[in-house]
Coordinates of C-alpha atoms in Angstrom, one line a residue:
X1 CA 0.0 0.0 0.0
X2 CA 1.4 3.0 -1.1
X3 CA 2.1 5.8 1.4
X4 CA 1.0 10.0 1.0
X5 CA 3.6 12.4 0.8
X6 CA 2.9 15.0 3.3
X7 CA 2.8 19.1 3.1
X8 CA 5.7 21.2 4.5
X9 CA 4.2 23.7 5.9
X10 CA 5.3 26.1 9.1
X11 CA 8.7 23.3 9.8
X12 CA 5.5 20.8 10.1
X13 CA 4.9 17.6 7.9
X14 CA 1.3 18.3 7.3
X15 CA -1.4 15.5 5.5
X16 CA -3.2 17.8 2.7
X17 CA -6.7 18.1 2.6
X18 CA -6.6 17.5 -1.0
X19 CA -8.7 14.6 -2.6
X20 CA -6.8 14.8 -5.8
X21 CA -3.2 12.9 -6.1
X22 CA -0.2 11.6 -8.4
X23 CA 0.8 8.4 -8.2
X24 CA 5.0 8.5 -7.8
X25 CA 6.4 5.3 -9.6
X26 CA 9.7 3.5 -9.1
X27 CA 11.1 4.1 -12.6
X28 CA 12.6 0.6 -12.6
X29 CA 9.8 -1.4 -11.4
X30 CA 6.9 0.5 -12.0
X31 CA 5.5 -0.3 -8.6
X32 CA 3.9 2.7 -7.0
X33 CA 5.7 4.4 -4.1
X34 CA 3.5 6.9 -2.8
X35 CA 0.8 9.1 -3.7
X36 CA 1.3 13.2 -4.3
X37 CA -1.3 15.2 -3.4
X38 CA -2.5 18.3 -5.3
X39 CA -1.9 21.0 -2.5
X40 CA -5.5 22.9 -2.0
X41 CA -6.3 26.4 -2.7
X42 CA -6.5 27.1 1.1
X43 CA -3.6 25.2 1.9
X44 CA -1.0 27.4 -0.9
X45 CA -2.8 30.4 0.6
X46 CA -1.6 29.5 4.1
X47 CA 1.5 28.3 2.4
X48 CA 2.5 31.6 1.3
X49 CA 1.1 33.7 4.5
X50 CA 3.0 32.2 6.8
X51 CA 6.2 32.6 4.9
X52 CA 4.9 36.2 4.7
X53 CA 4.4 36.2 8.4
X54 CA 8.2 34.3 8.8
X55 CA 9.9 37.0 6.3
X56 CA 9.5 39.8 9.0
X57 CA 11.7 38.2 11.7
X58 CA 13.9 36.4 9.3
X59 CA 14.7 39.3 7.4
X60 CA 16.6 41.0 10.2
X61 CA 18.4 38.1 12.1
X62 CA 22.1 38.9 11.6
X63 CA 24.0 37.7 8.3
X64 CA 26.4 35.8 10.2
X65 CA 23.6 33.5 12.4
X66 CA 22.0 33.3 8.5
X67 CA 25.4 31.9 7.4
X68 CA 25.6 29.3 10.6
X69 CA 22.2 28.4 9.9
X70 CA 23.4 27.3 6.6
X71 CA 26.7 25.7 8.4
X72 CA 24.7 23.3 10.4
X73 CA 22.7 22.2 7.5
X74 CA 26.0 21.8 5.2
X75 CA 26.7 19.4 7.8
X76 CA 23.8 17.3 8.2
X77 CA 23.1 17.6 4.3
X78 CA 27.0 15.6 4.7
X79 CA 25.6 13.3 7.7
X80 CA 23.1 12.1 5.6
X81 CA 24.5 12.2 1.9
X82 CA 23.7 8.2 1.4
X83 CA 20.5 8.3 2.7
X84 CA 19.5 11.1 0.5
X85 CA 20.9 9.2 -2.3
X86 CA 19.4 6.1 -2.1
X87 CA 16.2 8.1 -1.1
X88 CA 16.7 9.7 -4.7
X89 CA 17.6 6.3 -6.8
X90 CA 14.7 4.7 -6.0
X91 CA 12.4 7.6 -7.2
X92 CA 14.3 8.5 -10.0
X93 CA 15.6 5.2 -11.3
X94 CA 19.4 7.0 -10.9
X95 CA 22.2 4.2 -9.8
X96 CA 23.5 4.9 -6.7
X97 CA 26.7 7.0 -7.8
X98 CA 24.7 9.1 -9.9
X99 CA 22.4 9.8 -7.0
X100 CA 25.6 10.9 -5.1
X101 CA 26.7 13.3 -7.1
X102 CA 23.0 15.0 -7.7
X103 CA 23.4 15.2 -3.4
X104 CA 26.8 16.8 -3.7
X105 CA 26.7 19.0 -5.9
X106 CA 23.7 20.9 -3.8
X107 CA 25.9 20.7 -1.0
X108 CA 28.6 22.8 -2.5
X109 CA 25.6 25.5 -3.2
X110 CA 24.7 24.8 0.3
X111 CA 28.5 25.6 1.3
X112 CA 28.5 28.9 -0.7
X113 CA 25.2 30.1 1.2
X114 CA 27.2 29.6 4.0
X115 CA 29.8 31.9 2.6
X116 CA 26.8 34.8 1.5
X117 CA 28.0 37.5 3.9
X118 CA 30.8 39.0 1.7
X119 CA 28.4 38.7 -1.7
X120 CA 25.8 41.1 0.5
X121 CA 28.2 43.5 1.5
X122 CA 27.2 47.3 -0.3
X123 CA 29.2 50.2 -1.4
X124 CA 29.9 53.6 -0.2
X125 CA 31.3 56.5 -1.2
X126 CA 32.2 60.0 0.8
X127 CA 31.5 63.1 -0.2
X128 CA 29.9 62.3 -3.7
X129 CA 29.6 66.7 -3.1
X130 CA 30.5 68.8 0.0
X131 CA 29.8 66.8 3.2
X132 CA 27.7 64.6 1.1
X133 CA 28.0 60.6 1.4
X134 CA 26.5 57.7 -0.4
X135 CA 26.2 54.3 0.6
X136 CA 24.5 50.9 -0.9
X137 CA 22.7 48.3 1.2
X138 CA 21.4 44.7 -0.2
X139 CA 18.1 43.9 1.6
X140 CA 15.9 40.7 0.9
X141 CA 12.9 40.8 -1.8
X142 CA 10.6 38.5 0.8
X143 CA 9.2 35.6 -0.2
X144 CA 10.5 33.8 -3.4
X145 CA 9.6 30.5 -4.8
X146 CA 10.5 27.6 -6.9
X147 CA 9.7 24.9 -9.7
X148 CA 12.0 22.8 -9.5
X149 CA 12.3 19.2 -12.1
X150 CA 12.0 15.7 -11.6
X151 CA 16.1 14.8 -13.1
X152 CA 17.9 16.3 -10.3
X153 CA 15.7 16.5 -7.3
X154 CA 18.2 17.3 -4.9
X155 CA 20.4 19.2 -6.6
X156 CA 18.5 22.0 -8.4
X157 CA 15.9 22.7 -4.7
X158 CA 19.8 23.4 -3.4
X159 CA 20.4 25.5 -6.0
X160 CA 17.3 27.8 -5.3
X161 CA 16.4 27.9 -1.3
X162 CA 19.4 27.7 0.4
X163 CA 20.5 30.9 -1.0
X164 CA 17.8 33.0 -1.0
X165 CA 16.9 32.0 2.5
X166 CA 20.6 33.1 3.6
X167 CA 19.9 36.6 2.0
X168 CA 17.4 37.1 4.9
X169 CA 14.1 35.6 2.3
X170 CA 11.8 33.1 2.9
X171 CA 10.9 30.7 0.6
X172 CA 8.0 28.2 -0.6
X173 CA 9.5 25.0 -2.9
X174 CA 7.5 23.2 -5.5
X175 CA 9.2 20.3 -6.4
X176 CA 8.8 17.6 -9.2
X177 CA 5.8 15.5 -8.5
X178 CA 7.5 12.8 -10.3
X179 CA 10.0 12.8 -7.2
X180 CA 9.3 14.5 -4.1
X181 CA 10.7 12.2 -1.4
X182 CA 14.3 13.2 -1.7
X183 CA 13.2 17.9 -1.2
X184 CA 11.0 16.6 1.4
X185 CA 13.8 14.8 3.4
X186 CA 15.7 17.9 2.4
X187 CA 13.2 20.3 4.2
X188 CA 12.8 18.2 7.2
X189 CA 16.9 18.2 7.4
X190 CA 16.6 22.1 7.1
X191 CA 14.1 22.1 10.0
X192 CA 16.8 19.8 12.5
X193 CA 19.5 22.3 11.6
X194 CA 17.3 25.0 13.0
X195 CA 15.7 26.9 10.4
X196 CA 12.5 28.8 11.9
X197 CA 8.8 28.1 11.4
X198 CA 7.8 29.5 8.1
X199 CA 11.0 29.9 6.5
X200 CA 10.8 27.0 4.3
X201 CA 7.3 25.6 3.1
X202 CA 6.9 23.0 0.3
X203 CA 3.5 22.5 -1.5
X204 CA 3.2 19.4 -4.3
X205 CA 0.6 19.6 -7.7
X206 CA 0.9 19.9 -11.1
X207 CA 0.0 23.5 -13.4
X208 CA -2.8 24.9 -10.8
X209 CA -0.3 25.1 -7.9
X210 CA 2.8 26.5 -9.8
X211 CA -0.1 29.6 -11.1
X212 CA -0.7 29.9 -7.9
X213 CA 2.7 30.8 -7.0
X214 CA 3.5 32.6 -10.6
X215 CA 0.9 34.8 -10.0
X216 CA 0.0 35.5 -6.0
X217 CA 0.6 39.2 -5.1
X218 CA 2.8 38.2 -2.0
X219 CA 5.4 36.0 -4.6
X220 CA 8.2 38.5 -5.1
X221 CA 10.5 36.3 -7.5
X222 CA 10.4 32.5 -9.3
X223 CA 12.9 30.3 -9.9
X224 CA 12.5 27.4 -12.2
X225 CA 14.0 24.8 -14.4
X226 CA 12.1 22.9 -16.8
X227 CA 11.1 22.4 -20.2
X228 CA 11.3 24.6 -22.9
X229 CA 7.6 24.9 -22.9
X230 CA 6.5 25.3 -19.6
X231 CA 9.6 27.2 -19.0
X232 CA 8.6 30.2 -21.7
X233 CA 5.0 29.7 -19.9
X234 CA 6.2 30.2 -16.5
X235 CA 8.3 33.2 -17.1
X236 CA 5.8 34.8 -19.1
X237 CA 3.2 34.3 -16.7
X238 CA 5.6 35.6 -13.3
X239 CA 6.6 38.9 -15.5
X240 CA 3.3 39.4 -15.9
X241 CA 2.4 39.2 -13.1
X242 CA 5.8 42.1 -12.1
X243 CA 7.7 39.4 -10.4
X244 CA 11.4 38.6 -10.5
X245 CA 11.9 35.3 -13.1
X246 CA 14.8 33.1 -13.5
X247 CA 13.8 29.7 -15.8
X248 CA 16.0 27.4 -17.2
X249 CA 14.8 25.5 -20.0
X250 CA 15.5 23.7 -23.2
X251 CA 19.2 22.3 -24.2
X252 CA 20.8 20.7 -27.4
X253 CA 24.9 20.6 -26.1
X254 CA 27.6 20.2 -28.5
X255 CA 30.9 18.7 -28.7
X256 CA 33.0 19.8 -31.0
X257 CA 35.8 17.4 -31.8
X258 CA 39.1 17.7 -33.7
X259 CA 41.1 15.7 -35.1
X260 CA 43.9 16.6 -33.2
X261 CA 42.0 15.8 -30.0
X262 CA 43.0 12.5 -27.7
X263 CA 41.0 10.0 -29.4
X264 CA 40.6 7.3 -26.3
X265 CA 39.8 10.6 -23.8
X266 CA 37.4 11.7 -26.4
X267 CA 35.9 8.1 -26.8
X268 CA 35.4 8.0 -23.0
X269 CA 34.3 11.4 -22.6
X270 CA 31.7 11.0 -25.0
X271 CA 30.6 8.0 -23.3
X272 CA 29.5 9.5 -20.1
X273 CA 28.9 12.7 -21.4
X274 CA 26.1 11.3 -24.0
X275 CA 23.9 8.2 -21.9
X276 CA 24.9 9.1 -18.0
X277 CA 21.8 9.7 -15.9
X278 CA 20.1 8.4 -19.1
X279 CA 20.6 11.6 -20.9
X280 CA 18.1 13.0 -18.5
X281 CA 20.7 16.4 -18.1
X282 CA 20.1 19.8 -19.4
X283 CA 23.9 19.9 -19.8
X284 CA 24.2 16.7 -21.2
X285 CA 26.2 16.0 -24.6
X286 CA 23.3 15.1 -27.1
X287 CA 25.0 16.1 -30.3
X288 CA 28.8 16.1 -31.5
X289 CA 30.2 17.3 -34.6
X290 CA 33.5 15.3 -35.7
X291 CA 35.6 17.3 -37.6
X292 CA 37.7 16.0 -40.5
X293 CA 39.4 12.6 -40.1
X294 CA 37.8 12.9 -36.7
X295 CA 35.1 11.2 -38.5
X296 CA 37.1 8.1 -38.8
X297 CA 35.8 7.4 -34.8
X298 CA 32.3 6.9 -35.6
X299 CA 32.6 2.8 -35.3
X300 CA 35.2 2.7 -31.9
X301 CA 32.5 5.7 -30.5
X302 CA 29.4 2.6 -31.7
X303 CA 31.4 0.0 -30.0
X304 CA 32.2 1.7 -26.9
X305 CA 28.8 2.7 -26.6
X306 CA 27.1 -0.6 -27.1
X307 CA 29.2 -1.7 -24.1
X308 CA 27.7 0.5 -21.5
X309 CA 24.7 -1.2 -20.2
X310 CA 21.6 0.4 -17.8
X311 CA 20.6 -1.5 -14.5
X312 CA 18.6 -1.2 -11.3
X313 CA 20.1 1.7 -8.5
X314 CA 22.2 -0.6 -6.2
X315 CA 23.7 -2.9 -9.2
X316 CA 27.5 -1.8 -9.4
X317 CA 28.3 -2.5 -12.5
X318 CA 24.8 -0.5 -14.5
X319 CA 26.1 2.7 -16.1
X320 CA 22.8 4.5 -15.6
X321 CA 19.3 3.9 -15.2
X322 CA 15.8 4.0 -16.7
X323 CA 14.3 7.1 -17.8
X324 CA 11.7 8.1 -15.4
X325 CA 8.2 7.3 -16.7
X326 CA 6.9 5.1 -19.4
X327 CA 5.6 8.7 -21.5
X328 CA 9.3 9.5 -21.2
X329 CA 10.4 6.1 -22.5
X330 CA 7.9 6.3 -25.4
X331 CA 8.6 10.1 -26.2
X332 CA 12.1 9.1 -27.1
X333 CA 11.1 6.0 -28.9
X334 CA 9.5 7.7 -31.1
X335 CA 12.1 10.2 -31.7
X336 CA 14.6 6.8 -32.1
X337 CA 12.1 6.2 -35.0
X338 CA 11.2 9.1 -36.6
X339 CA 15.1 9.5 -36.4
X340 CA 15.4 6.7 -38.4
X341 CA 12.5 7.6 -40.9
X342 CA 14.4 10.8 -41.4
X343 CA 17.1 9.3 -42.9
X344 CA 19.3 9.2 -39.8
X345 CA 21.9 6.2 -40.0
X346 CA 20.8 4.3 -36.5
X347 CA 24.7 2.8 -35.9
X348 CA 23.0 1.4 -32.5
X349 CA 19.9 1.2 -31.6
X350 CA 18.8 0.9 -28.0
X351 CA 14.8 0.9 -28.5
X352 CA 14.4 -2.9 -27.6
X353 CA 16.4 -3.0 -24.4
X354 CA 15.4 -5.1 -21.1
X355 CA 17.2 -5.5 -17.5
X356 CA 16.7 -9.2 -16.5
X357 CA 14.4 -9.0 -13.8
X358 CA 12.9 -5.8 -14.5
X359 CA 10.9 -6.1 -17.1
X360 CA 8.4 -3.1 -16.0
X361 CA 11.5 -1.1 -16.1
X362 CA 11.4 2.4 -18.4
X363 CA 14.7 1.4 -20.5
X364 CA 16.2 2.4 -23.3
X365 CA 19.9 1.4 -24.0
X366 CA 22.3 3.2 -25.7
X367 CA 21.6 4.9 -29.4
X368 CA 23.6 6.4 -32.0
X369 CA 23.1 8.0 -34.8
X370 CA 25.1 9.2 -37.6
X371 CA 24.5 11.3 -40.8
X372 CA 22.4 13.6 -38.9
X373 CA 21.3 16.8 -40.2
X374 CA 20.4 20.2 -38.5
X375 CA 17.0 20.0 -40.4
X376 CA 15.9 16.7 -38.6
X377 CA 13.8 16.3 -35.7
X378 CA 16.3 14.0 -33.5
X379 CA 18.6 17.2 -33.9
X380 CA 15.8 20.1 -33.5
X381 CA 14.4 18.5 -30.4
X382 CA 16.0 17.8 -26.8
X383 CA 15.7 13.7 -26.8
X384 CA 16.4 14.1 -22.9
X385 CA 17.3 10.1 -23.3
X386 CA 20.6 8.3 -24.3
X387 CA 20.4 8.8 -27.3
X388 CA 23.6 10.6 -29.4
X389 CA 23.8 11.9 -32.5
X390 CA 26.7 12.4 -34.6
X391 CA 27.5 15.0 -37.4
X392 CA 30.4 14.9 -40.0
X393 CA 31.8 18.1 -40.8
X394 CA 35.3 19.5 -43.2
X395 CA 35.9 22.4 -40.9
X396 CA 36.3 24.3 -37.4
X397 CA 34.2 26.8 -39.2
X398 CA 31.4 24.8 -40.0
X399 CA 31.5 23.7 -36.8
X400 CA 31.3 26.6 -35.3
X401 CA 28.7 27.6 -37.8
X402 CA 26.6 24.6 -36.6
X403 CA 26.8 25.4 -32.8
X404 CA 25.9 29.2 -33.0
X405 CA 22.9 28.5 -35.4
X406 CA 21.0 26.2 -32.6
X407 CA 18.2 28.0 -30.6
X408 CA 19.6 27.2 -27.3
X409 CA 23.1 28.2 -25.6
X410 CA 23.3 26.1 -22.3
X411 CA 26.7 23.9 -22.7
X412 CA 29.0 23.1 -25.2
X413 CA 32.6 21.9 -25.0
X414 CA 35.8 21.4 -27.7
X415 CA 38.5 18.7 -27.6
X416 CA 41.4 19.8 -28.9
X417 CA 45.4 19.7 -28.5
X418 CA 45.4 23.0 -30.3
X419 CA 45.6 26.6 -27.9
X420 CA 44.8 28.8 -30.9
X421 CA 41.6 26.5 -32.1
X422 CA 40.3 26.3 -28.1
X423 CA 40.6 29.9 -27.5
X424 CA 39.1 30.9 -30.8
X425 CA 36.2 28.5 -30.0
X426 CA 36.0 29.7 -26.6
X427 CA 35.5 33.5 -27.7
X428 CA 33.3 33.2 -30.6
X429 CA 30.7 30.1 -29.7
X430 CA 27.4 31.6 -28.4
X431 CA 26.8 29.3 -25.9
X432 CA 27.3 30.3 -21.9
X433 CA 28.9 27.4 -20.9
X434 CA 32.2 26.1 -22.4
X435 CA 34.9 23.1 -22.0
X436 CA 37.7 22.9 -23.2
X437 CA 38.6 19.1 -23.4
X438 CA 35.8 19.0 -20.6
X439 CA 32.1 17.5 -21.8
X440 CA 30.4 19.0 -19.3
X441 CA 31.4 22.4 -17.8
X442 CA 28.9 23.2 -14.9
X443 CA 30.6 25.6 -12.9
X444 CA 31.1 25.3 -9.4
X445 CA 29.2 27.3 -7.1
X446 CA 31.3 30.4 -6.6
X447 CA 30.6 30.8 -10.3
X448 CA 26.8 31.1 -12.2
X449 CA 25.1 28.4 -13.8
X450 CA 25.1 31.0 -17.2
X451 CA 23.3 29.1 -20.2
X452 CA 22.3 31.6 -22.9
X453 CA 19.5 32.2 -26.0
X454 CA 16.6 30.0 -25.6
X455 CA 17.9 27.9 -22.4
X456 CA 17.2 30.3 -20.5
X457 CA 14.6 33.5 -20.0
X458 CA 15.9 36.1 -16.6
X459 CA 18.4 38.6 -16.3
X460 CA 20.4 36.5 -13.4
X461 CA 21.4 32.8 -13.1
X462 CA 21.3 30.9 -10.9
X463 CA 24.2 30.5 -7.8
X464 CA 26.8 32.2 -7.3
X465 CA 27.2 36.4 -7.0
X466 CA 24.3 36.3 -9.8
X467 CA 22.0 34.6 -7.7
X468 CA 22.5 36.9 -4.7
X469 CA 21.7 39.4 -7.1
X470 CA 18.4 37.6 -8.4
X471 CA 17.2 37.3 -4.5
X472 CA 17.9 40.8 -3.4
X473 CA 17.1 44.3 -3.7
X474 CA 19.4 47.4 -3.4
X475 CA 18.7 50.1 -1.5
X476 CA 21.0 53.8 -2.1
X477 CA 20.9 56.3 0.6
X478 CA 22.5 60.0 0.5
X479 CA 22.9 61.9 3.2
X480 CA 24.3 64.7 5.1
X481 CA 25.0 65.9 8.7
X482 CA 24.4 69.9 9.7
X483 CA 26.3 71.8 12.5
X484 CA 24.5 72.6 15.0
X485 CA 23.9 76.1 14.3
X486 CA 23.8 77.0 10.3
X487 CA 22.0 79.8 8.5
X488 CA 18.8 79.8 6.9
X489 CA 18.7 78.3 3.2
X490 CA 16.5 79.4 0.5
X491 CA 14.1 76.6 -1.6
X492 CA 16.9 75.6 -3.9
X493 CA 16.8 72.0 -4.3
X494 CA 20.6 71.4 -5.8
X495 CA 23.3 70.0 -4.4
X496 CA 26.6 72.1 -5.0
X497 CA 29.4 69.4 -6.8
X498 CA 32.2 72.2 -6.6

C-alpha cells in the first residue's frame, strides 16, 4: 500500500486536505511508491502567508547566524548524503553513484550560502559633493519561490532555497511531482538544523499550484528549471504578473571534436557525457560534430557505446538507469524512429532494451546515430534520453557555424590539442557554458550556472554572485549631517558638486 507524501508547511509535515493525487512510480519497477497530493487552494494560501508572516523576523536576524544556519545544515546535508541518495535512486531510477553526485553537488551551493556575507556587502562612497556621502545596502525581496524538475531532485531545490533564504528571504518549494521524497527529506533536514517556522514551506501539484505561485501578489521572485515549454509559460506568466523570473529551460549541447584531440579521452568522454543519468541532463552531450578525419571514430564511439549497459540503482556494475516514466520512454522511442524515418543512420539502436528482472522497467539502452542533419527532428528536439547523435563536418568553421545556429546556448565543449583552435572557439561560440577538453562544464558554485538564448529567460542565473543578485534588492541612501547652528537656506533643491 502506497504511502502520501505530506505538506511542509510552518517546519510541520502536514497530511493535505486535498482529494486529488499523483501516483510516484519507481522508474525501474513500476511499482507505486506513494501518492502526491495536489496541494488545495487554502492550503498554498496559508502556504505563502505564513512565509509572509516568517519574512518579517527572518529578514533581520544577523547575516552571520543566516550563514551558521546554513553551516549546520552543510553538515547534516553531509551526515546524511547516502541516505538522500538512495532516497533519490529509487524515485528517480538514478544508480547509486549518480544519486551521489546530484546530493553533492547541492551541498557545495549549500557551502556557498554559508559563505553569503561577503556577496551582500554594499558600497559607499564620501563626499559624492561637499559633506555629502553615499552608501548601498542589499536587503531581501521576501518571499521567493520555486519549480524545480524531476532529473535532479536534490540538486536544483539546493540551488534555489538555500541561497535566497541566507539573504534574509523566505521561501516556498515546489518540487517535481514525479520525485518529491528526496526535497521533502531535504526540508525536514533544514528544520533539525534549525531553520525557523515559516522559512521553508513546500506544497506538491501539477500546473494549478505552480499559477498559484506565478501569480499570488505576496510572490516577489520565481525560480524554475524545466522544459522549454512550460519554462517560456512560467516566465511569461511571473513577468506578468511584475515578479522577479529566472527559468532554465531547453538544451541541445555540442561537442565539438578535432582531429587533433586524444581520441581514447574523447571516446570515454563521450561515453559519459552522452547516456549518464540516461541523458536525463540539461547539460548533457546530445550532439557532436566530428571534424575532418575525426570522422574516422564513428565505429570505436558505436562499439564503446554498445558496451555500456543500464541497471537497477544498487547494481555496481549498470552505467545509468531508466528514464523516469513510461511517456518519457515512449517520447524518445518515437524520436529513435522518426530519427530513423528521417534518414538518420541508427549505428545502434537501444529501443528494444530489457534488465533481466525488471521487465516493467522504463529502459532504453544506448543509441547512435550518424548522418544527422540540422533539419531533422532528433537534432531540433531535446531527446532528454541516451540517445547521441553524430554529425560529419570538413571544418572548425562549420562547426562553429553549426553550434551558434541552434536555438539554445546552455553547454557546449571542444577537444582539442590546439591553444589557438580552443581559444578561438571559446570567444566566438554563443553558448554560456564552455569546456575545453571538458564534456560538461557546470561551474562550481562560486561561479553562475550561465546558459544563454533559448535555455534560458531572466536577467540573473542561478548561484553564485548572480543569484544573490536575483534574490535581493538594493537600497542607495544620501545623506548629510548639519552643524549645529547654520543659516537659513533658500528653496533651492541642488546639491553644489564644486
Amino acid at each position: 500500500m502506497s504511502r502520501r507524501v505530506p505538506l511542509f508547511l510552518n517546519n510541520q509535515c502536514i497530511d493535505s486536505d486535498s482529494q486529488e493525487t499523483i501516483p510516484v512510480t519507481n522508474p525501474a519497477t513500476g511499482q507505486i511508491i506513494s501518492d502526491v497530493p495536489c496541494t488545495t487552494p487554502s492550503e498554498m494560501e496559508q502556504a505563502v502567508a505564513d512565509a509572509k508572516t516568517a519574512f518579517q523576523s527572518w529578514r533581520n536576524v544577523a547575516v552571520p547566524e543566516r550563514s551558521r544556519l546554513m553551516l549546520r545544515y552543510q553538515a547534516l546535508l553531509k551526515e546524511h548524503h547516502d541516505e538522500l541518495a538512495e532516497i533519490l535512486s529509487q524515485e528517480t531510477g538514478k544508480v547509486f553513484e549518480d544519486a551521489k553526485g546530484d546530493v553533492w553537488r547541492g551541498i557545495e551551493v549549500v557551502e556557498q550560502a554559508a559563505n553569503v556575507a561577503p556577496m551582500l556587502m554594499g558600497e559607499s562612497v564620501e563626499n559624492v559633493a561637499a559633506g555629502i556621502d553615499t552608501v548601498s545596502y542589499v536587503q531581501p525581496l521576501g518571499v521567493c519561490a520555486g519549480i524545480t524538475p524531476f532529473n535532479f531532485p536534490a540538486m536544483i531545490p539546493l540551488w534555489m532555497f538555500p541561497l535566497a533564504i541566507a539573504c534574509g528571504n523566505t521561501f516556498i518549494l515546489k518540487p517535481s511531482e514525479q520525485d518529491p521524497h528526496a526535497p521533502m527529506r531535504l526540508a525536514e533536514l533544514f528544520r533539525e538544523a534549525g531553520a525557523p517556522d515559516g522559512v521553508l514551506q513546500v506544497v506538491h501539484g501539477a500546473k494549478e499550484q505552480v499559477d498559484t505561485l506565478l501569480t499570488h501578489d505576496d510572490i516577489k521572485s520565481v525560480s524554475f528549471v524545466g522544459s522549454v515549454r512550460v519554462g517560456q509559460h512560467v516566465y511569461r506568466t511571473a513577468t506578468d504578473h511584475l515578479k522577479r523570473a529566472q527559468c532554465f529551460a531547453g538544451a541541445k549541447n555540442h561537442m565539438v571534436v578535432m582531429p587533433d584531440a586524444n581520441k581514447q579521452q574523447v571516446i570515454n568522454n563521450i561515453v559519459g557525457a552522452s547516456v549518464g543519468a540516461a541523458g536525463q541532463r540539461c547539460m548533457a552531450i546530445s550532439v557532436v560534430l566530428l571534424v575532418g578525419e575525426a570522422r574516422q571514430w564513428l565505429p570505436e564511439i558505436r562499439d564503446a557505446l554498445a558496451k555500456v549497459r543500464p541497471g537497477a540503482w544498487d547494481d555496481k556494475d549498470a552505467a545509468y538507469g531508466p528514464v523516469i516514466s513510461p511517456q518519457a520512454r515512449q517520447r524518445v522511442l518515437d524520436l529513435i524512429a522518426q530519427g530513423k524515418t528521417e534518414g538518420a543512420q541508427c549505428l545502434l539502436d537501444g529501443s528494444d532494451c530489457t534488465v533481466e528482472g525488471y521487465p516493467n522497467g522504463n529502459w532504453v539502452g544506448p543509441t547512435l546515430f550518424s548522418g544527422v542533419t540540422p533539419e531533422m527532428t532528433i537534432y531540433k528536439e531535446e531527446i532528454f534520453g541516451p540517445v547521441l547523435c553524430c554529425m560529419e563536418v570538413d571544418s572548425f568553421d562549420e562547426a562553429l557555424a553549426v553550434v551558434n545556429n541552434s536555438p539554445y546556448g546552455n553547454g557546449t565543449s571542444i577537444f582539442t590539442d590546439s591553444g589557438a583552435i580552443a581559444r578561438r572557439y571559446r570567444h566566438e561560440v554563443e553558448v554560456g557554458q564552455v569546456g575545453i577538453n571538458i564534456p560538461i562544464p557546470v561551474p562550481l558554485p562560486f561561479f553562475s550556472f550561465t546558459g544563454w538564448k533559448g535555455s534560458f529567460y531572466g536577467d540573473q542565473h542561478a548561484y553564485g554572485k548572480q543569484a544573490v543578485r536575483f534574490y535581493t534588492e538594493t537600497k542607495t541612501v544620501t545623506s548629510r549631517w548639519f552643524e549645529p547652528s547654520v543659516q537659513a537656506g533658500g528653496p533651492n533643491m541642488t546639491i553644489n558638486l564644486k
